[in-house]
Structure formats: structure tokens, C-alpha cells
């Protein structure tokens, strides 16, 4: 049995930026591209989506007018090999709203909500990729057994190209960086 018999060609052949850019929004939904390879992401839970939406809304309201916070779109971390990630929440320059693809230099903060099956990717792999791309802030949201999420914040050390630990929040995220924000997550 060959790989062609198990999975379609696009799942085992590297994708270029030009190929990906020719795909429809529907074809790109639910996938990321890592080192040119398609990575399929399962649908997120309602709790996951609610956390992402609440954080995006709070970040959007707290940000100055030059920043937007949105969900569910690609951030092009590199062209060769193609790496597109689709963070749960992205805070990006408002004047780049019509730029496609969104590039790391447009992005201030990314947030990933950890789901079963994405633990290693969100805790290690994406964190390293976002730091290498130069994104200033990374937040990781862990869903706990008692339903109250933990939010881990990280700040980029640009000289070292790695994130340094920031604050950890439970129930209420209250911070001044990258801008003042207070949002309660205990009722999720």
C-alpha cells in the first residue's frame, strides 16, 4: 500500500506559498501549514471557542485604535518552507486588516487555547515558532478540571529570540502589557 492510497497527495507533498494562496478560504479552514506540510486541526470545543472569543473581545476593547484583536485567520510565519499558523486570538496592527497574509511584523500578541491533543504543539512548538518569528507577546490558556482557565503570559526577549515567563492568571486576567486589560474568565 502506498501513501497515495491512504491519503490524498496534498497531505504528503510539501505545499508552497503560491499553491496555498491559490486555495479557497474553505480549503484553508481547519488546517495549518508547518514546514510545507498540511496539518489538519479538529474542530474546537464550544468552551475553547468561547474562551478565545471572550479574550478577543476583551483585547479588542482594551487595545488602542491602532490594534485589532480577532480570531480564526492565518499568520504567515515564513514562506520557505511555508509555515502558516492559525492562532486562537491575534492582536495585529489595525491598518493591516486588508493585508493577506498577515505577517509576524503585523502582530503584537498571539493567544493559544490548549485543547486535548494540542498540548505539546501549544506549549512548546508554537511558542518557539512565534518567538523565532519575533512576535512580542504570547499567551497560553490552559483549561483546568474545575473549569477556571489558567492564562500563562510570555514576553519576547528579542536578543535571545525566546519568550520569558510573564504572569500567570486564574479567574481574572489583569495586566498592563501589552496594554491595560482586565477580563474575567471564571464564569466559562
CSV table of C-alpha atoms in Angstrom, one decimal:
chain,number,residue,atom,x,y,z
A,1,UNK,CA,0.0,0.0,0.0
A,2,UNK,CA,1.4,3.4,-0.9
A,3,UNK,CA,0.8,6.8,0.7
A,4,UNK,CA,-1.3,7.8,-2.3
A,5,UNK,CA,-3.8,5.0,-1.4
A,6,UNK,CA,-4.0,6.2,2.3
A,7,UNK,CA,-4.2,10.0,1.9
A,8,UNK,CA,-4.6,12.5,-0.8
A,9,UNK,CA,-1.5,13.9,-2.5
A,10,UNK,CA,-1.8,17.3,-0.8
A,11,UNK,CA,-1.3,15.6,2.6
A,12,UNK,CA,2.1,14.2,1.9
A,13,UNK,CA,3.6,16.6,-0.6
A,14,UNK,CA,5.0,20.0,0.5
A,15,UNK,CA,2.8,23.0,-0.2
A,16,UNK,CA,4.4,26.2,-1.5
A,17,UNK,CA,3.1,29.7,-0.5
A,18,UNK,CA,1.9,30.2,-4.1
A,19,UNK,CA,-0.1,27.0,-4.0
A,20,UNK,CA,-1.7,27.8,-0.6
A,21,UNK,CA,-2.5,31.3,-1.7
A,22,UNK,CA,-4.5,29.9,-4.7
A,23,UNK,CA,-6.7,27.8,-2.4
A,24,UNK,CA,-10.2,28.9,-1.4
A,25,UNK,CA,-11.0,30.0,2.2
A,26,UNK,CA,-13.0,26.8,2.6
A,27,UNK,CA,-9.9,24.7,1.6
A,28,UNK,CA,-7.8,26.5,4.2
A,29,UNK,CA,-10.3,26.3,7.0
A,30,UNK,CA,-9.3,23.9,9.8
A,31,UNK,CA,-5.7,23.5,8.6
A,32,UNK,CA,-2.3,24.9,9.3
A,33,UNK,CA,0.9,24.5,7.2
A,34,UNK,CA,4.1,23.6,9.0
A,35,UNK,CA,7.3,23.3,7.1
A,36,UNK,CA,5.2,23.0,3.9
A,37,UNK,CA,3.1,20.1,5.2
A,38,UNK,CA,-0.7,20.3,5.8
A,39,UNK,CA,-1.7,19.8,9.5
A,40,UNK,CA,-5.4,19.2,9.9
A,41,UNK,CA,-6.9,20.6,13.1
A,42,UNK,CA,-10.1,19.1,14.5
A,43,UNK,CA,-13.0,21.4,15.4
A,44,UNK,CA,-12.5,23.1,18.7
A,45,UNK,CA,-15.0,22.6,21.6
A,46,UNK,CA,-17.6,25.2,22.5
A,47,UNK,CA,-15.6,26.0,25.7
A,48,UNK,CA,-12.4,26.5,23.7
A,49,UNK,CA,-14.2,28.8,21.2
A,50,UNK,CA,-15.9,30.8,23.9
A,51,UNK,CA,-12.6,31.4,25.7
A,52,UNK,CA,-11.0,32.6,22.5
A,53,UNK,CA,-13.9,34.9,21.7
A,54,UNK,CA,-14.1,36.4,25.2
A,55,UNK,CA,-10.4,37.1,25.1
A,56,UNK,CA,-10.5,38.5,21.6
A,57,UNK,CA,-13.4,40.8,22.5
A,58,UNK,CA,-11.7,42.0,25.7
A,59,UNK,CA,-8.4,42.5,24.0
A,60,UNK,CA,-10.1,44.4,21.1
A,61,UNK,CA,-11.9,46.7,23.6
A,62,UNK,CA,-8.8,47.3,25.7
A,63,UNK,CA,-6.4,48.0,22.8
A,64,UNK,CA,-5.7,51.4,21.4
A,65,UNK,CA,-7.3,52.2,18.0
A,66,UNK,CA,-4.1,51.1,16.1
A,67,UNK,CA,-4.7,47.5,17.2
A,68,UNK,CA,-7.4,44.9,16.4
A,69,UNK,CA,-8.0,41.6,18.0
A,70,UNK,CA,-9.6,38.8,16.0
A,71,UNK,CA,-9.9,35.0,15.7
A,72,UNK,CA,-9.5,32.4,13.1
A,73,UNK,CA,-7.1,33.6,10.4
A,74,UNK,CA,-3.6,32.7,9.2
A,75,UNK,CA,-0.4,34.3,10.3
A,76,UNK,CA,2.3,33.5,7.8
A,77,UNK,CA,5.4,32.8,9.9
A,78,UNK,CA,7.6,32.0,6.9
A,79,UNK,CA,7.4,31.5,3.2
A,80,UNK,CA,10.0,28.8,2.7
A,81,UNK,CA,9.3,26.2,3.8
A,82,UNK,CA,5.7,27.6,4.2
A,83,UNK,CA,4.5,27.9,7.8
A,84,UNK,CA,1.1,29.3,8.4
A,85,UNK,CA,-0.3,29.1,11.9
A,86,UNK,CA,-3.9,30.0,12.9
A,87,UNK,CA,-3.7,31.3,16.4
A,88,UNK,CA,-6.9,31.3,18.5
A,89,UNK,CA,-6.6,35.1,19.0
A,90,UNK,CA,-4.3,37.5,17.2
A,91,UNK,CA,-3.8,41.2,18.2
A,92,UNK,CA,-2.5,42.9,15.0
A,93,UNK,CA,-2.0,46.4,13.5
A,94,UNK,CA,-5.4,47.8,12.6
A,95,UNK,CA,-4.0,49.3,9.4
A,96,UNK,CA,-3.1,45.8,8.1
A,97,UNK,CA,-6.7,44.5,8.3
A,98,UNK,CA,-6.8,44.0,4.5
A,99,UNK,CA,-3.2,42.6,4.1
A,100,UNK,CA,-3.1,39.0,3.3
A,101,UNK,CA,-1.2,37.1,4.5
A,102,UNK,CA,-0.8,38.6,8.0
A,103,UNK,CA,2.9,38.6,8.8
A,104,UNK,CA,4.7,38.5,12.2
A,105,UNK,CA,5.6,42.1,11.9
A,106,UNK,CA,1.9,43.0,11.9
A,107,UNK,CA,1.3,41.0,15.1
A,108,UNK,CA,1.7,42.2,18.7
A,109,UNK,CA,0.2,39.2,20.6
A,110,UNK,CA,-1.0,35.7,19.9
A,111,UNK,CA,-3.1,33.6,22.2
A,112,UNK,CA,-3.5,29.8,22.0
A,113,UNK,CA,-6.2,27.9,23.9
A,114,UNK,CA,-4.8,24.5,24.7
A,115,UNK,CA,-7.1,21.6,23.8
A,116,UNK,CA,-6.7,17.8,24.3
A,117,UNK,CA,-4.3,16.8,21.6
A,118,UNK,CA,-2.6,20.2,21.1
A,119,UNK,CA,-0.7,20.3,24.4
A,120,UNK,CA,2.8,19.8,23.1
A,121,UNK,CA,2.1,21.9,20.0
A,122,UNK,CA,0.8,24.9,22.0
A,123,UNK,CA,3.2,24.6,25.0
A,124,UNK,CA,6.4,24.1,23.0
A,125,UNK,CA,6.3,24.1,19.2
A,126,UNK,CA,4.1,27.1,18.6
A,127,UNK,CA,5.7,29.0,21.4
A,128,UNK,CA,9.1,28.5,19.7
A,129,UNK,CA,7.8,29.4,16.3
A,130,UNK,CA,6.2,32.6,17.4
A,131,UNK,CA,9.3,33.7,19.3
A,132,UNK,CA,11.5,32.9,16.3
A,133,UNK,CA,9.1,35.0,14.1
A,134,UNK,CA,9.6,37.9,16.5
A,135,UNK,CA,6.0,38.2,17.9
A,136,UNK,CA,6.3,40.3,21.1
A,137,UNK,CA,3.8,38.5,23.3
A,138,UNK,CA,2.4,35.0,23.7
A,139,UNK,CA,-0.4,33.9,26.0
A,140,UNK,CA,-1.3,30.3,26.5
A,141,UNK,CA,-4.7,29.4,28.1
A,142,UNK,CA,-4.9,26.1,29.9
A,143,UNK,CA,-8.4,24.6,30.5
A,144,UNK,CA,-8.5,23.1,34.0
A,145,UNK,CA,-10.6,20.3,35.5
A,146,UNK,CA,-12.6,22.8,37.7
A,147,UNK,CA,-13.5,24.9,34.6
A,148,UNK,CA,-11.5,28.0,35.6
A,149,UNK,CA,-8.8,28.6,33.0
A,150,UNK,CA,-5.2,29.4,33.7
A,151,UNK,CA,-3.6,32.1,31.5
A,152,UNK,CA,0.2,32.0,31.1
A,153,UNK,CA,1.8,35.1,29.7
A,154,UNK,CA,5.2,35.4,28.0
A,155,UNK,CA,7.2,38.3,26.7
A,156,UNK,CA,9.7,38.0,23.9
A,157,UNK,CA,13.4,38.5,24.7
A,158,UNK,CA,14.4,39.8,21.2
A,159,UNK,CA,18.1,39.4,21.8
A,160,UNK,CA,17.8,35.7,22.7
A,161,UNK,CA,14.8,35.0,20.4
A,162,UNK,CA,12.9,33.3,23.1
A,163,UNK,CA,9.9,34.1,25.4
A,164,UNK,CA,10.5,34.9,29.1
A,165,UNK,CA,7.9,33.9,31.6
A,166,UNK,CA,5.4,36.6,32.5
A,167,UNK,CA,2.5,36.5,34.9
A,168,UNK,CA,0.1,33.6,35.4
A,169,UNK,CA,-3.6,34.4,35.9
A,170,UNK,CA,-6.5,32.4,37.1
A,171,UNK,CA,-10.1,33.6,37.0
A,172,UNK,CA,-9.2,37.2,36.1
A,173,UNK,CA,-6.6,38.4,33.7
A,174,UNK,CA,-5.4,41.8,34.9
A,175,UNK,CA,-2.2,43.1,33.2
A,176,UNK,CA,-0.7,46.3,31.8
A,177,UNK,CA,1.2,44.7,29.0
A,178,UNK,CA,0.9,44.8,26.1
A,179,UNK,CA,-1.8,47.3,27.2
A,180,UNK,CA,-4.0,47.6,30.3
A,181,UNK,CA,-6.7,44.9,30.3
A,182,UNK,CA,-8.9,43.2,32.9
A,183,UNK,CA,-11.1,40.3,31.9
A,184,UNK,CA,-12.9,37.7,34.0
A,185,UNK,CA,-12.7,34.1,32.8
A,186,UNK,CA,-14.1,32.3,35.8
A,187,UNK,CA,-17.6,32.0,34.5
A,188,UNK,CA,-16.8,30.0,31.4
